[in-house]
Amino acid sequence: MDIWHRCYERTYPPVWKNPGLIATVIGLVFFFLPISLPVALLASIDAIGQMTIPLSMIVIGVILSDQRWRSLASLLKDRLLWFAVSHRLLILPLLIFLPLVLLDIPFQWLAVGVLLSATPCAPTISLYSELYGGDTAFASVAVVLSTLLAAFTLPLLYLIFLALM
């Protein structure tokens, strides 16, 4: 089965039921309207927000520890994984950079925007994969692989941007 069909072989719930989208819409409402939450509630939300990434990393570790070495090795040979990671870390940031370089944007703004687009996969993807019945091992390996490779691709992209500017 080719890469494109593997991406869409499952049916997913409607996008408007995605907790990330719902939280973003609520955040935008609070941003644009002159509404402020009580300090106690803001402190609670902040504490929960600070726990999200570390807890996601723990979940990823648990998911990966349940996998056999052979299944992890076979995931690392998966073309879809390398396709997704290479597009996330290199190809899409370069495609974003090329048209924006023609605009009169200060280099710092351009570099920040494009480098943000080249960041690794979000650790919460493993949680969403678990929640929606996806391939949690694949998602966890994608997070780990993209995080490790980003240590090389982010400086490389920055050097490319400096050379082109």
PDB file of N, CA, C and O in Angstrom, residues 12 16 22-23 38 41 52 64 74 79 88 91 93 95-96 100 106 115 137 140 154:
ATOM      1  N   TYR A  12     -11.601   9.088  10.796  1.00  0.00           N
ATOM      2  CA  TYR A  12     -11.328   9.858  11.993  1.00  0.00           C
ATOM      3  C   TYR A  12     -12.561  10.659  12.378  1.00  0.00           C
ATOM      4  O   TYR A  12     -13.395  10.978  11.539  1.00  0.00           O
ATOM      5  N   TRP A  16     -13.907  19.238  14.227  1.00  0.00           N
ATOM      6  CA  TRP A  16     -14.409  20.158  15.241  1.00  0.00           C
ATOM      7  C   TRP A  16     -14.537  19.500  16.618  1.00  0.00           C
ATOM      8  O   TRP A  16     -14.776  20.176  17.591  1.00  0.00           O
ATOM      9  N   ILE A  22     -10.648  22.875  19.818  1.00  0.00           N
ATOM     10  CA  ILE A  22     -11.589  23.490  20.767  1.00  0.00           C
ATOM     11  C   ILE A  22     -10.844  24.423  21.711  1.00  0.00           C
ATOM     12  O   ILE A  22     -11.276  25.561  21.955  1.00  0.00           O
ATOM     13  N   ALA A  23      -9.702  23.980  22.229  1.00  0.00           N
ATOM     14  CA  ALA A  23      -8.916  24.818  23.139  1.00  0.00           C
ATOM     15  C   ALA A  23      -8.402  26.061  22.420  1.00  0.00           C
ATOM     16  O   ALA A  23      -8.363  27.151  23.008  1.00  0.00           O
ATOM     17  N   PRO A  38     -10.421  34.509  36.750  1.00  0.00           N
ATOM     18  CA  PRO A  38      -9.893  34.738  38.101  1.00  0.00           C
ATOM     19  C   PRO A  38      -8.475  34.182  38.231  1.00  0.00           C
ATOM     20  O   PRO A  38      -8.101  33.212  37.558  1.00  0.00           O
ATOM     21  N   LEU A  41      -8.067  30.434  38.968  1.00  0.00           N
ATOM     22  CA  LEU A  41      -8.332  29.576  37.810  1.00  0.00           C
ATOM     23  C   LEU A  41      -7.177  29.636  36.822  1.00  0.00           C
ATOM     24  O   LEU A  41      -6.765  28.614  36.258  1.00  0.00           O
ATOM     25  N   THR A  52       1.697  19.153  30.779  1.00  0.00           N
ATOM     26  CA  THR A  52       1.298  18.455  29.557  1.00  0.00           C
ATOM     27  C   THR A  52       2.462  17.783  28.851  1.00  0.00           C
ATOM     28  O   THR A  52       2.408  16.581  28.554  1.00  0.00           O
ATOM     29  N   LEU A  64       6.666   3.092  24.158  1.00  0.00           N
ATOM     30  CA  LEU A  64       7.841   2.496  23.520  1.00  0.00           C
ATOM     31  C   LEU A  64       8.394   1.323  24.325  1.00  0.00           C
ATOM     32  O   LEU A  64       8.927   0.376  23.752  1.00  0.00           O
ATOM     33  N   SER A  74      11.367  -2.297  12.791  1.00  0.00           N
ATOM     34  CA  SER A  74      10.547  -2.282  11.577  1.00  0.00           C
ATOM     35  C   SER A  74       9.873  -0.921  11.395  1.00  0.00           C
ATOM     36  O   SER A  74       9.700  -0.461  10.268  1.00  0.00           O
ATOM     37  N   ARG A  79       8.714   3.682   5.432  1.00  0.00           N
ATOM     38  CA  ARG A  79       8.877   4.831   4.537  1.00  0.00           C
ATOM     39  C   ARG A  79       7.962   5.986   4.926  1.00  0.00           C
ATOM     40  O   ARG A  79       8.321   7.148   4.773  1.00  0.00           O
ATOM     41  N   ARG A  88       8.271  17.269   7.756  1.00  0.00           N
ATOM     42  CA  ARG A  88       8.075  18.131   8.930  1.00  0.00           C
ATOM     43  C   ARG A  88       9.320  18.965   9.232  1.00  0.00           C
ATOM     44  O   ARG A  88       9.218  20.139   9.575  1.00  0.00           O
ATOM     45  N   ILE A  91      11.462  19.788   4.394  1.00  0.00           N
ATOM     46  CA  ILE A  91      10.847  20.166   3.134  1.00  0.00           C
ATOM     47  C   ILE A  91       9.823  21.293   3.304  1.00  0.00           C
ATOM     48  O   ILE A  91       9.881  22.311   2.609  1.00  0.00           O
ATOM     49  N   PRO A  93       9.462  23.521   5.834  1.00  0.00           N
ATOM     50  CA  PRO A  93      10.088  24.811   6.179  1.00  0.00           C
ATOM     51  C   PRO A  93      10.769  25.486   4.989  1.00  0.00           C
ATOM     52  O   PRO A  93      10.694  26.706   4.840  1.00  0.00           O
ATOM     53  N   LEU A  95       9.871  25.116   1.851  1.00  0.00           N
ATOM     54  CA  LEU A  95       8.796  25.597   0.980  1.00  0.00           C
ATOM     55  C   LEU A  95       8.146  26.866   1.525  1.00  0.00           C
ATOM     56  O   LEU A  95       7.675  27.703   0.761  1.00  0.00           O
ATOM     57  N   ILE A  96       8.131  27.002   2.830  1.00  0.00           N
ATOM     58  CA  ILE A  96       7.616  28.230   3.445  1.00  0.00           C
ATOM     59  C   ILE A  96       8.617  29.364   3.254  1.00  0.00           C
ATOM     60  O   ILE A  96       8.250  30.500   2.980  1.00  0.00           O
ATOM     61  N   LEU A 100       8.558  33.472   1.094  1.00  0.00           N
ATOM     62  CA  LEU A 100       8.648  34.575   2.049  1.00  0.00           C
ATOM     63  C   LEU A 100       9.925  35.384   1.889  1.00  0.00           C
ATOM     64  O   LEU A 100       9.974  36.553   2.268  1.00  0.00           O
ATOM     65  N   PRO A 106      11.950  41.415   7.762  1.00  0.00           N
ATOM     66  CA  PRO A 106      13.257  41.343   8.441  1.00  0.00           C
ATOM     67  C   PRO A 106      13.694  39.888   8.638  1.00  0.00           C
ATOM     68  O   PRO A 106      12.867  39.010   8.905  1.00  0.00           O
ATOM     69  N   LEU A 115      11.753  28.622  11.297  1.00  0.00           N
ATOM     70  CA  LEU A 115      12.309  27.638  12.227  1.00  0.00           C
ATOM     71  C   LEU A 115      11.235  27.067  13.148  1.00  0.00           C
ATOM     72  O   LEU A 115      11.300  25.900  13.536  1.00  0.00           O
ATOM     73  N   ALA A 137       2.391   3.342  18.617  1.00  0.00           N
ATOM     74  CA  ALA A 137       3.826   3.060  18.484  1.00  0.00           C
ATOM     75  C   ALA A 137       4.421   3.905  17.366  1.00  0.00           C
ATOM     76  O   ALA A 137       5.494   4.484  17.517  1.00  0.00           O
ATOM     77  N   SER A 140       4.644   7.516  18.546  1.00  0.00           N
ATOM     78  CA  SER A 140       5.705   7.701  19.535  1.00  0.00           C
ATOM     79  C   SER A 140       7.086   7.675  18.892  1.00  0.00           C
ATOM     80  O   SER A 140       7.951   8.479  19.233  1.00  0.00           O
ATOM     81  N   LEU A 154      17.531  21.788  12.586  1.00  0.00           N
ATOM     82  CA  LEU A 154      17.310  23.194  12.922  1.00  0.00           C
ATOM     83  C   LEU A 154      18.566  24.042  12.698  1.00  0.00           C
ATOM     84  O   LEU A 154      18.488  25.089  12.041  1.00  0.00           O
TER      85      LEU A 154
END
